[in-house]
Short mmCIF file of C-alpha atoms in Angstrom, two decimals:
data_model
loop_
_atom_site.label_atom_id
_atom_site.label_comp_id
_atom_site.label_asym_id
_atom_site.label_seq_id
_atom_site.Cartn_x
_atom_site.Cartn_y
_atom_site.Cartn_z
CA MET G 1 21.28 107.87 187.90
CA ASN G 2 23.15 104.76 189.02
CA SER G 3 26.43 104.63 187.13
CA THR G 4 25.99 100.95 186.30
CA PHE G 5 22.92 101.74 184.16
CA LYS G 6 24.52 104.63 182.22
CA PRO G 7 26.35 102.50 179.59
CA LEU G 8 23.22 100.60 178.64
CA PHE G 9 21.16 103.77 178.66
CA THR G 10 23.75 105.51 176.46
CA ALA G 11 23.77 102.70 173.89
CA SER G 12 19.97 102.44 173.88
CA LEU G 13 19.54 106.18 173.59
CA LEU G 14 21.97 106.35 170.66
CA ALA G 15 20.30 103.43 168.89
CA MET G 16 16.82 104.91 169.28
CA THR G 17 18.03 108.31 168.14
CA LEU G 18 19.50 106.81 164.97
CA ALA G 19 16.28 104.84 164.39
CA ALA G 20 14.22 107.99 164.77
CA CYS G 21 16.48 109.81 162.35
CA SER G 22 16.03 107.00 159.84
CA ASN G 23 12.24 107.12 160.18
CA LEU G 24 12.22 110.88 159.90
CA GLY G 25 13.70 110.54 156.43
CA ILE G 26 17.32 111.48 157.09
CA LYS G 27 19.30 110.08 154.18
CA PRO G 28 22.02 107.48 154.61
CA LEU G 29 25.63 108.41 153.87
CA LYS G 30 25.23 106.97 150.37
CA ASP G 31 22.11 105.76 148.56
CA TYR G 32 23.15 103.40 145.77
CA ALA G 33 19.71 103.07 144.17
CA PRO G 34 19.61 104.67 140.69
CA GLU G 35 17.44 107.74 140.34
CA TYR G 36 14.05 106.82 138.89
CA GLU G 37 13.38 108.00 135.35
CA GLN G 38 10.11 107.20 133.66
CA PRO G 39 10.75 105.57 130.26
CA VAL G 40 9.73 107.67 127.29
CA VAL G 41 7.39 105.78 124.97
CA GLU G 42 6.70 107.36 121.60
CA ILE G 43 2.95 107.24 121.01
CA PRO G 44 0.62 109.76 119.35
CA GLU G 45 -1.04 112.25 121.68
CA THR G 46 -4.51 111.69 120.20
CA PHE G 47 -6.43 108.68 118.93
CA ARG G 48 -7.88 108.25 115.49
CA TYR G 49 -11.66 107.78 115.35
CA ASP G 50 -12.06 109.57 118.68
CA LEU G 51 -14.92 111.98 119.24
CA SER G 52 -14.44 115.70 118.90
CA ALA G 53 -14.25 117.87 122.02
CA GLU G 54 -17.86 119.01 121.44
CA GLU G 55 -19.15 115.45 121.03
CA GLY G 56 -17.28 114.19 124.09
CA ALA G 57 -18.69 116.94 126.34
CA GLY G 58 -15.71 116.64 128.69
CA ILE G 59 -16.56 113.11 129.86
CA GLN G 60 -13.71 110.95 131.17
CA ALA G 61 -14.20 107.19 131.47
CA ALA G 62 -12.08 106.97 134.63
CA SER G 63 -14.30 109.56 136.34
CA LEU G 64 -17.55 107.98 135.13
CA GLY G 65 -19.20 105.62 137.61
CA TRP G 66 -20.37 102.31 136.20
CA LYS G 67 -23.92 102.97 137.43
CA ASP G 68 -23.90 106.15 135.34
CA TYR G 69 -22.59 104.33 132.28
CA PHE G 70 -24.61 101.09 132.25
CA ALA G 71 -28.38 101.58 132.26
CA ASP G 72 -29.80 98.14 133.04
CA PRO G 73 -30.79 97.65 136.74
CA ARG G 74 -30.27 93.90 136.28
CA LEU G 75 -26.64 94.51 135.27
CA HIS G 76 -26.19 96.86 138.25
CA ALA G 77 -27.35 94.09 140.59
CA LEU G 78 -25.04 91.54 138.96
CA ILE G 79 -22.02 93.86 139.27
CA ASP G 80 -22.79 94.48 142.93
CA LEU G 81 -22.90 90.73 143.57
CA ALA G 82 -19.65 90.16 141.69
CA LEU G 83 -17.82 92.89 143.61
CA GLN G 84 -18.96 91.31 146.87
CA ASN G 85 -18.40 87.63 146.08
CA ASN G 86 -16.01 87.09 143.18
CA THR G 87 -13.15 84.83 144.23
CA ASP G 88 -10.56 86.41 141.91
CA LEU G 89 -11.25 89.84 143.35
CA LYS G 90 -11.08 88.51 146.91
CA THR G 91 -7.77 86.82 146.15
CA ALA G 92 -6.36 90.07 144.76
CA ALA G 93 -7.50 91.93 147.87
CA LEU G 94 -5.82 89.37 150.14
CA LYS G 95 -2.61 89.73 148.14
CA VAL G 96 -2.68 93.47 148.78
CA GLU G 97 -3.08 92.87 152.51
CA GLU G 98 -0.26 90.33 152.47
CA VAL G 99 2.22 92.74 150.89
CA ARG G 100 1.10 95.57 153.18
CA THR G 101 1.74 93.34 156.21
CA GLN G 102 5.17 92.41 154.87
CA TYR G 103 5.97 96.08 154.54
CA ARG G 104 4.93 96.76 158.13
CA ILE G 105 7.13 93.93 159.34
CA THR G 106 10.07 95.43 157.49
CA GLU G 107 9.29 98.89 158.84
CA ASN G 108 9.26 97.55 162.40
CA SER G 109 12.64 95.93 161.85
CA THR G 110 14.19 99.41 161.51
CA LEU G 111 13.64 99.99 165.22
CA PRO G 112 16.31 98.96 167.75
CA ASN G 113 16.16 95.36 168.91
CA VAL G 114 15.77 95.07 172.68
CA ASN G 115 16.03 91.58 174.18
CA ALA G 116 15.61 90.30 177.72
CA SER G 117 17.02 87.08 179.13
CA ALA G 118 17.06 85.15 182.41
CA SER G 119 18.54 81.81 183.46
CA ALA G 120 19.18 79.64 186.49
CA GLY G 121 21.49 76.62 186.70
CA ARG G 122 23.89 74.54 188.73
CA SER G 123 27.22 73.15 187.58
CA GLY G 124 30.11 71.39 189.24
CA ALA G 125 33.76 70.36 188.90
CA ALA G 126 36.32 68.30 190.85
CA ASN G 127 36.65 70.97 193.52
CA GLY G 128 32.90 71.36 194.09
CA ALA G 129 29.58 72.59 192.63
CA GLY G 130 27.75 75.89 192.62
CA ASN G 131 24.65 77.75 191.49
CA ARG G 132 24.46 80.45 188.81
CA PHE G 133 21.60 82.94 188.42
CA SER G 134 21.56 85.62 185.71
CA THR G 135 19.30 88.12 184.00
CA GLY G 136 19.98 90.87 181.49
CA LEU G 137 18.94 93.27 178.76
CA SER G 138 20.62 93.85 175.40
CA THR G 139 19.99 96.27 172.55
CA SER G 140 21.28 96.54 168.97
CA TYR G 141 20.65 98.72 165.96
CA GLU G 142 21.96 98.41 162.40
CA LEU G 143 23.17 101.69 160.92
CA ASP G 144 21.78 102.30 157.43
CA LEU G 145 24.97 103.81 156.02
CA TRP G 146 24.54 102.63 152.42
CA GLY G 147 20.75 102.74 151.98
CA LYS G 148 20.11 99.01 152.33
CA VAL G 149 17.30 99.42 154.86
CA LYS G 150 15.83 102.41 153.03
CA ASN G 151 15.72 100.58 149.70
CA THR G 152 14.37 97.39 151.25
CA ASN G 153 11.46 99.40 152.62
CA GLU G 154 11.06 101.21 149.29
CA SER G 155 11.01 97.92 147.39
CA LEU G 156 8.22 96.52 149.55
CA LEU G 157 6.30 99.81 149.43
CA GLN G 158 6.34 99.77 145.62
CA ALA G 159 5.33 96.10 145.68
CA TYR G 160 2.35 97.09 147.83
CA PHE G 161 1.33 99.80 145.38
CA ALA G 162 1.79 97.35 142.47
CA THR G 163 -0.50 94.75 144.06
CA GLY G 164 -3.09 97.47 144.62
CA ALA G 165 -2.94 98.38 140.94
CA ALA G 166 -3.19 94.68 140.02
CA LYS G 167 -6.32 94.42 142.15
CA ASP G 168 -7.78 97.40 140.26
CA SER G 169 -7.08 95.59 136.98
CA VAL G 170 -8.97 92.54 138.26
CA HIS G 171 -11.82 94.88 139.26
CA LEU G 172 -12.08 96.38 135.77
CA THR G 173 -11.84 93.00 134.06
CA LEU G 174 -14.57 91.64 136.31
CA ILE G 175 -17.02 94.43 135.44
CA ASP G 176 -16.23 94.02 131.73
CA SER G 177 -16.80 90.24 131.93
CA ILE G 178 -20.07 90.63 133.84
CA ALA G 179 -21.37 93.13 131.29
CA LYS G 180 -20.48 90.89 128.34
CA ALA G 181 -22.07 87.80 129.88
CA HIS G 182 -25.17 89.87 130.64
CA PHE G 183 -25.34 91.11 127.03
CA GLN G 184 -24.84 87.56 125.77
CA GLU G 185 -27.80 86.35 127.84
CA ILE G 186 -30.08 89.10 126.48
CA TYR G 187 -28.86 88.50 122.92
CA ALA G 188 -29.55 84.76 123.25
CA GLU G 189 -33.06 85.38 124.55
CA ALA G 190 -33.72 87.83 121.69
CA SER G 191 -32.46 85.17 119.25
CA MET G 192 -34.80 82.62 120.83
CA LYS G 193 -37.79 84.95 120.41
CA LEU G 194 -36.82 85.66 116.81
CA ALA G 195 -36.52 81.94 116.11
CA GLU G 196 -39.94 81.34 117.71
CA ARG G 197 -41.59 84.05 115.60
CA THR G 198 -39.89 82.82 112.48
CA LEU G 199 -40.86 79.23 113.21
CA ALA G 200 -44.49 80.23 113.69
CA SER G 201 -44.40 82.11 110.37
CA TYR G 202 -42.77 79.17 108.59
CA GLN G 203 -45.33 76.75 110.02
CA GLU G 204 -48.25 78.92 108.88
CA THR G 205 -46.74 79.18 105.42
CA TYR G 206 -46.23 75.42 105.39
CA ARG G 207 -49.90 74.87 106.35
CA LEU G 208 -51.09 76.99 103.47
CA SER G 209 -48.60 75.42 101.09
CA LYS G 210 -49.72 71.96 102.09
CA LEU G 211 -53.27 72.85 101.02
CA ARG G 212 -51.97 74.15 97.71
CA HIS G 213 -49.91 71.00 97.28
CA GLN G 214 -53.00 68.85 97.88
CA ALA G 215 -54.73 70.94 95.23
CA GLY G 216 -51.86 70.29 92.84
CA VAL G 217 -50.79 73.95 92.66
CA ILE G 218 -47.23 73.40 93.95
CA SER G 219 -44.90 70.43 93.79
CA ASN G 220 -43.60 68.23 96.58
CA VAL G 221 -40.16 69.81 96.09
CA ASP G 222 -41.51 73.18 97.24
CA LEU G 223 -43.12 71.55 100.27
CA LEU G 224 -39.90 69.79 101.24
CA ALA G 225 -37.99 73.05 100.98
CA GLN G 226 -40.40 74.64 103.45
CA GLN G 227 -40.03 71.67 105.81
CA ALA G 228 -36.25 72.11 105.72
CA GLN G 229 -36.69 75.79 106.58
CA ILE G 230 -38.86 74.89 109.58
CA GLU G 231 -36.19 72.50 110.89
CA ASN G 232 -33.56 75.20 110.42
CA ALA G 233 -35.59 77.54 112.63
CA LYS G 234 -35.87 74.81 115.28
CA SER G 235 -32.12 74.30 115.14
CA SER G 236 -31.54 78.05 115.57
CA TYR G 237 -33.81 78.05 118.61
CA ALA G 238 -31.87 75.19 120.20
CA SER G 239 -28.57 76.96 119.54
CA ALA G 240 -29.85 80.19 121.10
CA THR G 241 -31.10 78.25 124.13
CA ARG G 242 -27.65 76.74 124.61
CA ALA G 243 -26.05 80.19 124.33
CA ARG G 244 -28.42 81.60 126.96
CA GLU G 245 -27.70 78.84 129.45
CA MET G 246 -23.94 79.16 128.91
CA ALA G 247 -24.18 82.91 129.53
CA ARG G 248 -26.04 82.23 132.77
CA ASN G 249 -23.39 79.70 133.79
CA ALA G 250 -20.71 82.33 133.16
CA LEU G 251 -22.59 84.86 135.28
CA GLU G 252 -22.89 82.40 138.15
CA VAL G 253 -19.12 81.82 138.09
CA LEU G 254 -18.45 85.57 138.05
CA ILE G 255 -20.77 86.32 140.97
CA SER G 256 -19.69 83.11 142.78
CA GLN G 257 -23.27 82.06 143.53
CA PRO G 258 -26.44 80.92 141.71
CA LEU G 259 -28.35 83.65 139.90
CA PRO G 260 -30.89 85.16 142.32
CA LYS G 261 -34.51 84.73 141.30
CA ASN G 262 -35.40 88.31 142.28
CA LEU G 263 -33.14 90.03 139.75
CA PRO G 264 -34.84 92.83 137.76
CA LYS G 265 -35.98 92.04 134.25
CA PRO G 266 -33.36 92.99 131.66
CA LEU G 267 -33.76 95.95 129.33
CA ALA G 268 -33.66 95.55 125.56
CA LEU G 269 -30.34 95.37 123.74
CA ASP G 270 -30.67 98.94 122.50
CA LYS G 271 -31.26 100.35 126.01
CA GLN G 272 -28.20 99.06 127.86
CA TYR G 273 -26.17 102.29 128.06
CA LYS G 274 -26.86 105.76 129.39
CA ILE G 275 -23.90 107.17 127.43
CA ARG G 276 -23.32 105.77 123.96
CA ASN G 277 -20.47 108.03 122.81
CA LEU G 278 -17.59 107.78 125.27
CA PRO G 279 -14.55 109.94 124.32
CA ALA G 280 -10.98 108.69 124.74
CA GLY G 281 -9.28 112.04 125.23
CA LEU G 282 -5.49 112.50 125.24
CA SER G 283 -3.37 109.37 125.26
CA SER G 284 -1.21 110.72 128.12
CA GLN G 285 -4.29 111.03 130.32
CA VAL G 286 -5.46 107.54 129.38
CA MET G 287 -2.10 106.10 130.45
CA LEU G 288 -2.49 107.66 133.90
CA ASN G 289 -5.94 106.09 134.33
CA ARG G 290 -4.96 102.52 133.46
CA PRO G 291 -4.13 100.35 136.50
CA ASP G 292 -1.97 97.98 134.44
CA ILE G 293 0.32 100.87 133.48
CA ARG G 294 0.41 102.11 137.07
CA LYS G 295 1.44 98.61 138.12
CA ALA G 296 4.19 98.53 135.49
CA GLU G 297 5.53 101.83 136.83
CA PHE G 298 5.48 100.61 140.44
CA ASP G 299 7.32 97.46 139.30
CA LEU G 300 9.97 99.64 137.72
CA LYS G 301 10.44 101.69 140.90
CA GLN G 302 10.74 98.47 142.87
CA ALA G 303 13.42 97.21 140.47
CA ASN G 304 15.38 100.44 141.04
CA ALA G 305 15.23 99.90 144.80
CA ASN G 306 16.42 96.31 144.37
CA ILE G 307 19.51 97.58 142.57
CA GLY G 308 20.21 99.80 145.59
CA ILE G 309 19.90 96.79 147.91
CA ALA G 310 22.33 94.76 145.80
CA ARG G 311 24.86 97.60 145.66
CA ALA G 312 24.66 98.20 149.41
CA ALA G 313 25.57 94.53 149.96
CA LEU G 314 29.08 95.34 148.67
CA TYR G 315 29.80 97.26 151.86
CA PRO G 316 29.83 96.14 155.50
CA SER G 317 26.86 96.81 157.75
CA ILE G 318 27.64 98.18 161.20
CA SER G 319 25.55 97.71 164.32
CA LEU G 320 25.62 99.46 167.69
CA THR G 321 25.17 97.15 170.67
CA GLY G 322 24.74 97.51 174.40
CA SER G 323 24.00 95.10 177.23
CA LEU G 324 23.47 95.05 180.98
CA GLY G 325 23.51 91.82 182.99
CA LEU G 326 23.19 90.58 186.54
CA VAL G 327 25.01 87.38 187.58
CA ASN G 328 25.34 85.84 191.06
CA SER G 329 25.62 82.44 192.70
CA GLN G 330 22.85 83.30 195.13
CA LEU G 331 19.41 84.40 193.96
CA SER G 332 18.94 86.70 196.94
CA ASN G 333 22.08 88.65 195.97
CA LEU G 334 21.28 88.85 192.23
CA PHE G 335 20.14 92.47 192.24
CA LYS G 336 23.01 93.83 194.34
CA SER G 337 25.50 96.18 192.73
CA GLU G 338 28.42 93.74 192.74
CA SER G 339 26.39 91.39 190.45
CA LYS G 340 26.12 93.82 187.58
CA ASN G 341 28.09 93.73 184.31
CA TRP G 342 27.67 95.75 181.13
CA SER G 343 29.06 96.29 177.64
CA VAL G 344 28.80 98.90 174.88
CA GLY G 345 30.20 98.54 171.39
CA ALA G 346 29.92 98.59 167.63
CA GLY G 347 30.71 95.87 165.13
CA VAL G 348 30.58 94.68 161.53
CA ASN G 349 27.77 92.18 160.81
CA ASN G 350 29.03 88.98 159.17
CA PHE G 351 30.75 90.70 156.24
CA SER G 352 32.36 88.17 153.93
CA ILE G 353 35.41 89.32 151.98
CA PHE G 354 35.51 86.34 149.63
CA ASP G 355 32.16 86.71 147.81
CA TRP G 356 32.77 90.08 146.17
CA GLY G 357 32.35 88.49 142.75
CA ASN G 358 28.98 87.05 143.70
CA LYS G 359 27.79 90.40 144.99
CA LYS G 360 28.88 92.15 141.80
CA ALA G 361 27.08 89.49 139.78
CA ASN G 362 23.93 90.07 141.86
CA ILE G 363 24.08 93.74 140.93
CA GLU G 364 24.26 92.84 137.24
CA VAL G 365 21.31 90.48 137.67
CA GLU G 366 19.24 93.25 139.28
CA LYS G 367 20.21 95.65 136.47
CA LEU G 368 19.14 93.15 133.83
CA GLN G 369 15.86 92.57 135.64
CA GLN G 370 15.33 96.32 135.86
CA GLN G 371 15.86 96.62 132.10
CA GLN G 372 13.31 93.87 131.52
CA VAL G 373 10.81 95.65 133.76
CA ALA G 374 11.44 98.90 131.86
CA LEU G 375 10.68 97.11 128.60
CA ALA G 376 7.55 95.62 130.17
CA TYR G 377 6.45 99.17 131.05
CA GLU G 378 6.99 100.31 127.47
CA ARG G 379 5.10 97.28 126.21
CA ALA G 380 2.22 98.01 128.60
CA VAL G 381 1.94 101.56 127.26
CA GLU G 382 2.05 100.39 123.64
CA THR G 383 -0.54 97.69 124.30
CA ALA G 384 -2.81 100.18 126.05
CA PHE G 385 -2.62 102.57 123.09
CA GLN G 386 -3.39 99.70 120.69
CA GLU G 387 -6.36 98.50 122.77
CA VAL G 388 -7.90 101.98 122.88
CA SER G 389 -7.27 102.52 119.16
CA ASP G 390 -8.81 99.14 118.29
CA ALA G 391 -11.86 99.84 120.44
CA LEU G 392 -12.41 103.24 118.82
CA VAL G 393 -12.13 102.00 115.24
CA SER G 394 -14.39 99.04 116.11
CA ARG G 395 -16.99 101.40 117.55
CA ALA G 396 -17.01 103.46 114.37
CA ALA G 397 -17.29 100.31 112.23
CA PHE G 398 -20.06 98.73 114.36
CA ASN G 399 -22.10 101.95 114.39
CA SER G 400 -21.88 102.15 110.59
CA GLN G 401 -22.70 98.46 110.32
CA LEU G 402 -25.68 98.89 112.66
CA GLN G 403 -27.15 101.61 110.48
CA SER G 404 -26.76 99.43 107.40
CA ASN G 405 -28.32 96.44 109.16
CA GLN G 406 -31.30 98.52 110.26
CA ALA G 407 -31.85 99.82 106.72
CA GLN G 408 -31.43 96.31 105.33
CA ARG G 409 -33.96 94.92 107.81
CA ALA G 410 -36.52 97.54 106.83
CA ALA G 411 -36.01 96.75 103.14
CA GLN G 412 -36.17 92.97 103.66
CA ASN G 413 -39.32 93.19 105.81
CA GLU G 414 -41.04 95.30 103.18
CA ARG G 415 -39.96 92.86 100.47
CA LEU G 416 -41.32 89.94 102.52
CA ARG G 417 -44.62 91.77 103.02
CA LEU G 418 -45.04 92.37 99.29
CA ILE G 419 -44.06 88.82 98.32
CA ASN G 420 -46.51 87.45 100.88
CA LEU G 421 -49.29 89.43 99.17
CA ARG G 422 -48.17 88.25 95.73
CA TYR G 423 -47.99 84.65 96.96
CA LYS G 424 -51.51 84.76 98.40
CA HIS G 425 -52.80 86.04 95.05
CA GLY G 426 -50.88 83.39 93.14
CA ILE G 427 -48.45 85.81 91.51
CA ALA G 428 -45.23 84.88 93.41
CA SER G 429 -43.94 81.32 93.63
CA SER G 430 -43.24 79.39 96.84
CA LEU G 431 -39.53 79.64 96.08
CA ASP G 432 -39.83 83.45 95.99
CA LEU G 433 -41.52 83.34 99.39
CA LEU G 434 -38.91 80.97 100.83
CA ASP G 435 -36.10 83.22 99.65
CA ALA G 436 -37.75 86.33 101.13
CA GLN G 437 -38.39 84.60 104.46
CA ARG G 438 -34.82 83.31 104.62
CA SER G 439 -33.35 86.71 103.76
CA SER G 440 -35.51 88.46 106.35
CA TYR G 441 -34.50 86.00 109.06
CA GLN G 442 -30.81 86.34 108.21
CA THR G 443 -31.09 90.12 108.29
CA GLU G 444 -32.75 90.06 111.71
CA ASN G 445 -30.01 87.75 113.02
CA ALA G 446 -27.29 89.97 111.58
CA LEU G 447 -28.84 93.00 113.26
CA LEU G 448 -28.89 91.25 116.65
CA ALA G 449 -25.26 90.13 116.21
CA THR G 450 -24.17 93.68 115.36
CA GLN G 451 -26.02 95.04 118.39
CA LEU G 452 -24.19 92.52 120.58
CA ASN G 453 -20.82 93.40 119.05
CA LEU G 454 -21.44 97.09 119.65
CA LEU G 455 -22.46 96.52 123.27
CA ASN G 456 -19.34 94.42 123.91
CA ASN G 457 -17.23 97.07 122.21
CA MET G 458 -18.64 99.81 124.44
CA ALA G 459 -17.85 97.70 127.52
CA ASP G 460 -14.31 97.11 126.25
CA LEU G 461 -13.79 100.80 125.55
CA TYR G 462 -14.89 101.68 129.08
CA LYS G 463 -12.42 99.17 130.49
CA VAL G 464 -9.39 100.10 128.34
CA LEU G 465 -9.93 103.77 129.21
CA GLY G 466 -9.67 102.91 132.92
CA GLY G 467 -13.38 103.14 133.72
CA GLY G 468 -15.16 100.97 136.26
CA LEU G 469 -13.43 101.62 139.60
CA LYS G 470 -16.16 104.00 140.70
CA ARG G 471 -19.78 103.15 141.43
CA HIS G 472 -21.14 106.66 140.86
CA THR G 473 -19.58 109.62 139.08
CA SER G 474 -20.35 111.72 142.15
CA ASP G 475 -18.12 109.41 144.20
CA GLU G 476 -14.95 110.96 142.77
CA PRO G 477 -13.94 113.03 145.82
CA GLN G 478 -14.47 110.06 148.12
CA ILE G 479 -12.69 107.68 145.77
CA MET G 480 -9.68 109.98 145.47
CA GLU G 481 -9.60 110.31 149.22
CA GLN G 482 -9.67 106.53 149.59
CA ILE G 483 -6.84 106.12 147.12
CA GLN G 484 -4.73 108.73 148.87
CA THR G 485 -5.52 107.20 152.26
CA ALA G 486 -4.52 103.74 151.06
CA GLN G 487 -1.21 105.04 149.75
CA LYS G 488 -0.48 106.98 152.93
CA THR G 489 -1.52 104.31 155.42
CA LEU G 490 1.94 102.84 155.69
CA LEU G 491 3.62 106.22 155.91
CA GLU G 492 1.25 107.26 158.69
CA ALA G 493 2.02 104.06 160.57
CA ALA G 494 5.71 104.87 160.30
CA LYS G 495 5.00 108.38 161.57
CA ASP G 496 3.32 106.95 164.67
CA VAL G 497 6.41 104.87 165.33
CA LYS G 498 8.61 107.97 165.01
CA GLU G 499 6.56 109.87 167.55
CA LYS G 500 6.67 106.99 170.02
CA VAL G 501 10.45 106.68 169.65
CA GLN G 502 10.92 110.43 170.06
CA ASP G 503 8.71 110.38 173.16
CA LYS G 504 10.78 107.58 174.70
CA ILE G 505 14.00 109.42 173.91
CA SER G 506 12.68 112.61 175.52
CA LYS G 507 11.58 110.80 178.67
CA LYS G 508 14.87 108.97 179.06
CA ALA G 509 16.81 112.18 178.41
CA LYS G 510 14.87 113.91 181.20
CA LYS G 511 15.57 111.03 183.58
CA ALA G 512 19.27 111.11 182.66
CA ALA G 513 19.41 114.82 183.33
CA GLU G 514 17.83 114.27 186.74
#
């Protein structure tokens, strides 16, 4: 090898070797990031009002695909459209890609910098003028002695994982919102049909009562009361129509397009779920399945890495440098041996000795932020436990309320039937009939409202237990593989870089030996 190239080759080889060592996971001399410790949050291991192990049959919400939980084909189609088109979900996905790209940029910055330059010029003085031609290569690499580079990469990696978890939270919220808007639409249509049936019944009663009034059997007061009841039914129909249209508007926003005309017809309110009794399981398992808690944990790991970055700033960073240049006054002689110059060295990178106080203050700021993030993690766990507990107790209450409403409806319908017979035979008064009709209508409305509350509760329970990321329960192996692949993508990219660097080092070492 020509001796003039050996200094540059030596510096480049050393820089690439150190870069490869860094990528291979060799630790810096000192890593100032605190060791990660997951905060301990005191919560009960089990939930009150949860199902027994026999009732739950080993079902886990996080492993249950939404197509195997929701039964209505119309809802399935709406969820598919939302997952394809929803702007919030698309924004979250772009944020994930943005952070992943930032991480790759930072990873690439750990490789040696190699720069090329070339210039041509002419300058003169009192004693004459001359030409100057030059070209050269330079390389530099920052040694990660204190863990600054390592923790910068770690901080961005945890930020990437956190944005992925945030996207999962948006995904779950979207499915929950779609289901609730869908239930609201069906509830409103059921209320409209109930109001129509009730109005028809009221109008028939009013027709008969009008004949009796003309015959002098009942007073005008009774007739006016029935007219008021008819108008109340019309008002209820208008209110239900408004609720239906608002639910459809909400669905169109969630799917980011007008409602398709070829959607399947919806199932009845009592046929919306394939599984009606979803168990919560152990609280520790629930915490692992919730994307908001995973995000809080990634945020905490990122805060730890940021402390390491701030601490590393207290110490000087050192870079290895090497350069090889060619300079000559004549272009034809530029590549001759007498034109060559080189340099090899190491130096401290712009280390200020007068801002020690600022750097120490930055460390304290990062520590305080880390403590805030730790508290946010604890709060996320406590909130998650509360949300699951509230959903479970609400489910128990709504189920009990539903049974009472169903029994009440049966009793009120029978009462109305008997009073109708008594009224036709002149035994019951018109006021008795009005009261029975009003009570029956109110009971039917209460039953529909309880059914809606229960459906919304079951959607909420599925969400707070971490369910909804999977389309089918049978997708679990593929989903887990996708999650693992997503988390390893960046590490695999770094591995490719290591192999390329090692290959270059091997080739140059062979050439040097020759």
